[in-house]
């Protein structure tokens, strides 16, 4: 299983690091990401976010299954479990679309889709 998502630094680091550890500064996290990039484990690209300025996205070159448990096994297992639940939810909602085509149903499905996506982003620590 692979976990594919964009995760904000603040959301994922807070969940992956134990509470007893001293939090890292933004500059230190950026330095660590550059070191990881230079080691060849990740690739990066700078993107424009419009009025939000520019940002750098990082993507693992290796399977997340190899890295996740090394970061924090409890966090990784929870993330995998949440992803499985999310995928099952998406599959269930898609199967419901075959049942009806009424406008009331479409409104309900949109609401369910939005709620599911918000829950998934909340579990990942994304503030979208």
Tab-separated table of N, CA and C in Angstrom:
chain	number	residue	atom	x	y	z
A	1	UNK	N	0.843	-1.172	0.000
A	1	UNK	CA	0.000	0.000	0.000
A	1	UNK	C	0.887	1.234	0.000
A	2	UNK	N	0.509	2.206	-0.779
A	2	UNK	CA	1.250	3.450	-0.789
A	2	UNK	C	0.337	4.576	-0.365
A	3	UNK	N	0.873	5.465	0.415
A	3	UNK	CA	0.128	6.639	0.842
A	3	UNK	C	0.584	7.790	-0.030
A	4	UNK	N	-0.308	8.370	-0.775
A	4	UNK	CA	0.033	9.488	-1.635
A	4	UNK	C	-0.764	10.703	-1.238
A	5	UNK	N	-0.089	11.734	-0.801
A	5	UNK	CA	-0.804	12.940	-0.413
A	5	UNK	C	0.173	14.089	-0.252
A	6	UNK	N	-0.364	15.285	-0.285
A	6	UNK	CA	0.427	16.461	0.026
A	6	UNK	C	0.179	16.769	1.493
A	7	UNK	N	1.226	16.858	2.273
A	7	UNK	CA	1.066	17.086	3.699
A	7	UNK	C	1.810	18.348	4.084
A	8	UNK	N	1.140	19.215	4.812
A	8	UNK	CA	1.795	20.436	5.259
A	8	UNK	C	2.832	20.092	6.316
A	9	UNK	N	3.880	20.877	6.381
A	9	UNK	CA	4.941	20.619	7.356
A	9	UNK	C	4.384	20.645	8.765
A	10	UNK	N	3.614	21.650	9.108
A	10	UNK	CA	3.130	21.783	10.480
A	10	UNK	C	2.229	20.627	10.876
A	11	UNK	N	1.336	20.192	9.984
A	11	UNK	CA	0.405	19.129	10.318
A	11	UNK	C	1.070	17.787	10.505
A	12	UNK	N	1.917	17.391	9.570
A	12	UNK	CA	2.498	16.055	9.641
A	12	UNK	C	3.578	15.944	10.698
A	13	UNK	N	4.386	16.972	10.852
A	13	UNK	CA	5.465	16.903	11.838
A	13	UNK	C	4.887	16.859	13.240
A	14	UNK	N	3.847	17.633	13.505
A	14	UNK	CA	3.226	17.622	14.827
A	14	UNK	C	2.700	16.240	15.176
A	15	UNK	N	2.128	15.538	14.202
A	15	UNK	CA	1.564	14.219	14.471
A	15	UNK	C	2.634	13.136	14.525
A	16	UNK	N	3.722	13.311	13.793
A	16	UNK	CA	4.731	12.260	13.704
A	16	UNK	C	5.719	12.294	14.859
A	17	UNK	N	5.873	13.433	15.504
A	17	UNK	CA	6.872	13.586	16.559
A	17	UNK	C	6.198	13.450	17.915
A	18	UNK	N	6.849	12.745	18.820
A	18	UNK	CA	6.319	12.592	20.172
A	18	UNK	C	6.211	13.944	20.864
A	19	UNK	N	5.295	14.034	21.813
A	19	UNK	CA	5.073	15.292	22.527
A	19	UNK	C	6.255	15.694	23.402
A	20	UNK	N	7.061	14.746	23.824
A	20	UNK	CA	8.175	15.039	24.720
A	20	UNK	C	9.351	15.691	23.993
A	21	UNK	N	9.333	15.707	22.682
A	21	UNK	CA	10.439	16.250	21.905
A	21	UNK	C	10.268	17.745	21.696
A	22	UNK	N	11.384	18.438	21.639
A	22	UNK	CA	11.367	19.881	21.375
A	22	UNK	C	11.016	20.109	19.908
A	23	UNK	N	10.031	20.977	19.619
A	23	UNK	CA	9.657	21.205	18.219
A	23	UNK	C	10.781	21.861	17.426
A	24	UNK	N	10.871	21.517	16.141
A	24	UNK	CA	11.888	22.087	15.269
A	24	UNK	C	11.396	23.407	14.694
A	25	UNK	N	12.323	24.303	14.444
A	25	UNK	CA	11.963	25.571	13.810
A	25	UNK	C	11.716	25.332	12.320
A	26	UNK	N	11.039	26.271	11.682
A	26	UNK	CA	10.780	26.168	10.251
A	26	UNK	C	12.097	26.080	9.483
A	27	UNK	N	13.066	26.895	9.883
A	27	UNK	CA	14.362	26.913	9.191
A	27	UNK	C	15.058	25.555	9.303
A	28	UNK	N	15.005	24.931	10.483
A	28	UNK	CA	15.654	23.634	10.678
A	28	UNK	C	14.975	22.556	9.828
A	29	UNK	N	13.636	22.589	9.766
A	29	UNK	CA	12.910	21.618	8.942
A	29	UNK	C	13.288	21.803	7.474
A	30	UNK	N	13.365	23.059	7.022
A	30	UNK	CA	13.748	23.338	5.632
A	30	UNK	C	15.158	22.826	5.353
A	31	UNK	N	16.087	23.033	6.298
A	31	UNK	CA	17.458	22.530	6.137
A	31	UNK	C	17.483	21.002	6.048
A	32	UNK	N	16.690	20.345	6.902
A	32	UNK	CA	16.638	18.880	6.875
A	32	UNK	C	16.073	18.372	5.549
A	33	UNK	N	15.054	19.053	5.038
A	33	UNK	CA	14.491	18.649	3.746
A	33	UNK	C	15.510	18.787	2.620
A	34	UNK	N	16.315	19.841	2.657
A	34	UNK	CA	17.364	20.015	1.644
A	34	UNK	C	18.395	18.894	1.762
A	35	UNK	N	18.767	18.533	2.996
A	35	UNK	CA	19.723	17.431	3.198
A	35	UNK	C	19.159	16.113	2.662
A	36	UNK	N	17.879	15.864	2.933
A	36	UNK	CA	17.247	14.634	2.449
A	36	UNK	C	17.200	14.638	0.922
A	37	UNK	N	16.923	15.804	0.346
A	37	UNK	CA	16.899	15.927	-1.118
A	37	UNK	C	18.285	15.630	-1.688
A	38	UNK	N	19.324	16.188	-1.068
A	38	UNK	CA	20.692	15.973	-1.543
A	38	UNK	C	21.126	14.519	-1.405
A	39	UNK	N	20.514	13.785	-0.475
A	39	UNK	CA	20.857	12.369	-0.313
A	39	UNK	C	20.214	11.510	-1.403
A	40	UNK	N	19.237	12.073	-2.131
A	40	UNK	CA	18.601	11.333	-3.214
A	40	UNK	C	17.340	10.593	-2.823
A	41	UNK	N	16.862	10.778	-1.588
A	41	UNK	CA	15.648	10.088	-1.154
A	41	UNK	C	14.372	10.769	-1.639
A	42	UNK	N	14.450	12.078	-1.880
A	42	UNK	CA	13.278	12.821	-2.348
A	42	UNK	C	13.657	13.685	-3.539
A	43	UNK	N	12.638	14.083	-4.280
A	43	UNK	CA	12.834	15.075	-5.338
A	43	UNK	C	11.956	16.269	-4.976
A	44	UNK	N	12.324	17.434	-5.469
A	44	UNK	CA	11.550	18.623	-5.119
A	44	UNK	C	11.267	19.452	-6.354
A	45	UNK	N	10.254	20.299	-6.229
A	45	UNK	CA	9.957	21.267	-7.273
A	45	UNK	C	9.364	22.499	-6.606
A	46	UNK	N	9.706	23.642	-7.139
A	46	UNK	CA	9.183	24.901	-6.629
A	46	UNK	C	7.969	25.271	-7.462
A	47	UNK	N	6.880	25.593	-6.770
A	47	UNK	CA	5.642	25.925	-7.461
A	47	UNK	C	5.136	27.285	-7.014
A	48	UNK	N	4.398	27.926	-7.897
A	48	UNK	CA	3.769	29.199	-7.573
A	48	UNK	C	2.402	28.929	-6.963
A	49	UNK	N	2.110	29.608	-5.866
A	49	UNK	CA	0.811	29.473	-5.216
A	49	UNK	C	0.008	30.759	-5.362
A	50	UNK	N	0.262	31.480	-6.437
A	50	UNK	CA	-0.460	32.726	-6.682
A	50	UNK	C	-0.140	33.759	-5.625
A	51	UNK	N	-1.166	34.288	-5.001
A	51	UNK	CA	-0.963	35.293	-3.947
A	51	UNK	C	-0.270	34.719	-2.722
A	52	UNK	N	-0.288	33.410	-2.591
A	52	UNK	CA	0.365	32.755	-1.459
A	52	UNK	C	1.872	32.655	-1.618
A	53	UNK	N	2.402	33.151	-2.721
A	53	UNK	CA	3.843	33.107	-2.953
A	53	UNK	C	4.279	31.793	-3.572
A	54	UNK	N	5.549	31.485	-3.398
A	54	UNK	CA	6.117	30.252	-3.933
A	54	UNK	C	6.322	29.259	-2.807
A	55	UNK	N	6.281	27.991	-3.145
A	55	UNK	CA	6.520	26.945	-2.171
A	55	UNK	C	7.247	25.794	-2.834
A	56	UNK	N	7.839	24.952	-2.029
A	56	UNK	CA	8.549	23.790	-2.542
A	56	UNK	C	7.796	22.538	-2.134
A	57	UNK	N	7.516	21.671	-3.098
A	57	UNK	CA	6.886	20.387	-2.830
A	57	UNK	C	7.953	19.304	-2.886
A	58	UNK	N	7.867	18.349	-1.961
A	58	UNK	CA	8.807	17.240	-1.909
A	58	UNK	C	8.054	15.950	-2.157
A	59	UNK	N	8.678	15.047	-2.911
A	59	UNK	CA	8.067	13.759	-3.228
A	59	UNK	C	9.105	12.664	-3.011
A	60	UNK	N	8.702	11.625	-2.267
A	60	UNK	CA	9.606	10.503	-2.021
A	60	UNK	C	9.916	9.769	-3.315
A	61	UNK	N	11.172	9.367	-3.477
A	61	UNK	CA	11.558	8.552	-4.626
A	61	UNK	C	11.417	7.068	-4.311
A	62	UNK	N	11.281	6.744	-3.033
A	62	UNK	CA	11.139	5.350	-2.610
A	62	UNK	C	9.744	5.155	-2.019
A	63	UNK	N	9.380	3.921	-1.785
A	63	UNK	CA	8.056	3.612	-1.257
A	63	UNK	C	7.873	4.189	0.150
A	64	UNK	N	6.734	4.836	0.402
A	64	UNK	CA	6.463	5.342	1.750
A	64	UNK	C	6.421	4.223	2.787
A	65	UNK	N	6.128	2.986	2.345
A	65	UNK	CA	6.102	1.852	3.267
A	65	UNK	C	7.466	1.590	3.895
A	66	UNK	N	8.527	2.022	3.229
A	66	UNK	CA	9.875	1.836	3.768
A	66	UNK	C	10.231	2.934	4.770
A	67	UNK	N	9.663	4.114	4.584
A	67	UNK	CA	10.041	5.267	5.397
A	67	UNK	C	9.109	5.473	6.585
A	68	UNK	N	7.799	5.337	6.352
A	68	UNK	CA	6.796	5.636	7.376
A	68	UNK	C	7.035	4.981	8.722
A	69	UNK	N	7.216	3.651	8.771
A	69	UNK	CA	7.429	3.001	10.067
A	69	UNK	C	8.717	3.455	10.770
A	70	UNK	N	9.697	3.921	10.000
A	70	UNK	CA	10.945	4.386	10.600
A	70	UNK	C	10.772	5.751	11.267
A	71	UNK	N	9.834	6.553	10.749
A	71	UNK	CA	9.580	7.872	11.332
A	71	UNK	C	8.908	7.704	12.682
A	72	UNK	N	7.783	7.000	12.696
A	72	UNK	CA	7.039	6.755	13.929
A	72	UNK	C	6.026	5.664	13.609
A	73	UNK	N	6.251	4.489	14.141
A	73	UNK	CA	5.433	3.334	13.764
A	73	UNK	C	3.964	3.519	14.125
A	74	UNK	N	3.681	4.070	15.299
A	74	UNK	CA	2.289	4.281	15.717
A	74	UNK	C	1.589	5.251	14.756
A	75	UNK	N	2.245	6.360	14.445
A	75	UNK	CA	1.693	7.353	13.519
A	75	UNK	C	1.459	6.731	12.146
A	76	UNK	N	2.429	5.953	11.670
A	76	UNK	CA	2.320	5.338	10.350
A	76	UNK	C	1.148	4.364	10.289
A	77	UNK	N	1.028	3.498	11.303
A	77	UNK	CA	-0.068	2.530	11.316
A	77	UNK	C	-1.427	3.229	11.346
A	78	UNK	N	-1.510	4.327	12.098
A	78	UNK	CA	-2.753	5.102	12.150
A	78	UNK	C	-3.060	5.720	10.783
A	79	UNK	N	-2.040	6.226	10.120
A	79	UNK	CA	-2.224	6.825	8.797
A	79	UNK	C	-2.686	5.782	7.780
A	80	UNK	N	-2.084	4.608	7.792
A	80	UNK	CA	-2.471	3.525	6.877
A	80	UNK	C	-3.913	3.103	7.152
A	81	UNK	N	-4.259	2.974	8.426
A	81	UNK	CA	-5.620	2.600	8.803
A	81	UNK	C	-6.631	3.647	8.336
A	82	UNK	N	-6.308	4.922	8.545
A	82	UNK	CA	-7.197	6.002	8.104
A	82	UNK	C	-7.346	6.015	6.590
A	83	UNK	N	-6.253	5.723	5.878
A	83	UNK	CA	-6.324	5.714	4.411
A	83	UNK	C	-7.218	4.574	3.925
A	84	UNK	N	-7.104	3.403	4.551
A	84	UNK	CA	-7.965	2.279	4.172
A	84	UNK	C	-9.433	2.628	4.406
A	85	UNK	N	-9.730	3.260	5.543
A	85	UNK	CA	-11.108	3.652	5.848
A	85	UNK	C	-11.604	4.683	4.838
A	86	UNK	N	-10.741	5.616	4.479
A	86	UNK	CA	-11.115	6.645	3.503
A	86	UNK	C	-11.394	6.019	2.135
A	87	UNK	N	-10.548	5.097	1.708
A	87	UNK	CA	-10.750	4.436	0.412
A	87	UNK	C	-12.040	3.620	0.405
A	88	UNK	N	-12.343	2.945	1.530
A	88	UNK	CA	-13.591	2.183	1.621
A	88	UNK	C	-14.788	3.125	1.550
A	89	UNK	N	-14.673	4.287	2.189
A	89	UNK	CA	-15.740	5.284	2.163
A	89	UNK	C	-15.968	5.801	0.745
A	90	UNK	N	-14.892	6.092	0.036
A	90	UNK	CA	-14.998	6.576	-1.347
A	90	UNK	C	-15.642	5.511	-2.231
A	91	UNK	N	-15.232	4.265	-2.058
A	91	UNK	CA	-15.794	3.167	-2.852
A	91	UNK	C	-17.292	3.015	-2.574
A	92	UNK	N	-17.677	3.131	-1.309
A	92	UNK	CA	-19.083	3.013	-0.926
A	92	UNK	C	-19.905	4.141	-1.550
A	93	UNK	N	-19.386	5.374	-1.486
A	93	UNK	CA	-20.107	6.512	-2.051
A	93	UNK	C	-20.256	6.383	-3.567
A	94	UNK	N	-19.243	5.848	-4.225
A	94	UNK	CA	-19.342	5.646	-5.677
A	94	UNK	C	-20.390	4.587	-6.003
A	95	UNK	N	-20.491	3.562	-5.165
A	95	UNK	CA	-21.497	2.527	-5.415
A	95	UNK	C	-22.907	3.074	-5.215
A	96	UNK	N	-23.059	4.074	-4.350
A	96	UNK	CA	-24.368	4.690	-4.136
A	96	UNK	C	-24.842	5.467	-5.354
A	97	UNK	N	-23.907	5.955	-6.138
A	97	UNK	CA	-24.293	6.775	-7.290
A	97	UNK	C	-25.088	5.975	-8.320
A	98	UNK	N	-24.971	4.669	-8.297
A	98	UNK	CA	-25.719	3.831	-9.233
A	98	UNK	C	-27.186	3.676	-8.821
A	99	UNK	N	-27.494	3.990	-7.569
A	99	UNK	CA	-28.838	3.739	-7.059
A	99	UNK	C	-29.879	4.739	-7.540
A	100	UNK	N	-29.493	5.990	-7.636
A	100	UNK	CA	-30.491	7.002	-7.945
A	100	UNK	C	-29.878	8.167	-8.695
A	101	UNK	N	-30.719	8.865	-9.432
A	101	UNK	CA	-30.231	10.040	-10.142
A	101	UNK	C	-31.068	11.271	-9.804
A	102	UNK	N	-31.854	11.208	-8.733
A	102	UNK	CA	-32.691	12.354	-8.361
A	102	UNK	C	-31.830	13.503	-7.849
A	103	UNK	N	-32.352	14.725	-7.956
A	103	UNK	CA	-31.581	15.901	-7.542
A	103	UNK	C	-31.344	15.907	-6.036
A	104	UNK	N	-32.297	15.401	-5.248
A	104	UNK	CA	-32.110	15.324	-3.798
A	104	UNK	C	-30.964	14.395	-3.441
A	105	UNK	N	-30.873	13.301	-4.169
A	105	UNK	CA	-29.784	12.360	-3.928
A	105	UNK	C	-28.443	12.993	-4.274
A	106	UNK	N	-28.404	13.735	-5.392
A	106	UNK	CA	-27.152	14.372	-5.809
A	106	UNK	C	-26.673	15.364	-4.759
A	107	UNK	N	-27.608	16.109	-4.160
A	107	UNK	CA	-27.263	17.063	-3.108
A	107	UNK	C	-26.694	16.333	-1.892
A	108	UNK	N	-27.344	15.227	-1.511
A	108	UNK	CA	-26.873	14.428	-0.385
A	108	UNK	C	-25.486	13.868	-0.666
A	109	UNK	N	-25.268	13.381	-1.874
A	109	UNK	CA	-23.967	12.806	-2.230
A	109	UNK	C	-22.875	13.869	-2.196
A	110	UNK	N	-23.165	15.065	-2.697
A	110	UNK	CA	-22.188	16.154	-2.647
A	110	UNK	C	-21.816	16.479	-1.211
A	111	UNK	N	-22.829	16.504	-0.347
A	111	UNK	CA	-22.595	16.791	1.068
A	111	UNK	C	-21.723	15.709	1.699
A	112	UNK	N	-22.020	14.441	1.381
A	112	UNK	CA	-21.213	13.332	1.903
A	112	UNK	C	-19.779	13.403	1.389
A	113	UNK	N	-19.618	13.717	0.114
A	113	UNK	CA	-18.280	13.834	-0.472
A	113	UNK	C	-17.475	14.922	0.225
A	114	UNK	N	-18.090	16.086	0.417
A	114	UNK	CA	-17.403	17.208	1.056
A	114	UNK	C	-17.021	16.851	2.496
A	115	UNK	N	-17.966	16.234	3.221
A	115	UNK	CA	-17.708	15.847	4.611
A	115	UNK	C	-16.572	14.830	4.695
A	116	UNK	N	-16.580	13.864	3.806
A	116	UNK	CA	-15.536	12.840	3.790
A	116	UNK	C	-14.172	13.454	3.496
A	117	UNK	N	-14.125	14.360	2.526
A	117	UNK	CA	-12.861	15.005	2.161
A	117	UNK	C	-12.340	15.871	3.311
A	118	UNK	N	-13.241	16.579	3.993
A	118	UNK	CA	-12.837	17.399	5.141
A	118	UNK	C	-12.266	16.523	6.251
A	119	UNK	N	-12.921	15.388	6.521
A	119	UNK	CA	-12.417	14.474	7.558
A	119	UNK	C	-11.050	13.923	7.191
A	120	UNK	N	-10.863	13.554	5.927
A	120	UNK	CA	-9.586	13.011	5.469
A	120	UNK	C	-8.492	14.057	5.629
A	121	UNK	N	-8.752	15.283	5.206
A	121	UNK	CA	-7.758	16.350	5.334
A	121	UNK	C	-7.446	16.639	6.797
A	122	UNK	N	-8.452	16.560	7.659
A	122	UNK	CA	-8.242	16.798	9.090
A	122	UNK	C	-7.337	15.711	9.679
A	123	UNK	N	-7.551	14.460	9.265
A	123	UNK	CA	-6.723	13.356	9.764
A	123	UNK	C	-5.282	13.494	9.306
A	124	UNK	N	-5.087	14.083	8.113
A	124	UNK	CA	-3.733	14.279	7.596
A	124	UNK	C	-3.073	15.522	8.171
A	125	UNK	N	-3.870	16.386	8.801
A	125	UNK	CA	-3.315	17.621	9.337
A	125	UNK	C	-3.245	18.727	8.304
A	126	UNK	N	-4.026	18.614	7.239
A	126	UNK	CA	-4.036	19.645	6.202
A	126	UNK	C	-5.055	20.710	6.560
A	127	UNK	N	-4.693	21.953	6.361
A	127	UNK	CA	-5.612	23.059	6.623
A	127	UNK	C	-6.067	23.645	5.310
A	128	UNK	N	-6.918	22.904	4.626
A	128	UNK	CA	-7.393	23.344	3.306
A	128	UNK	C	-8.829	23.780	3.424
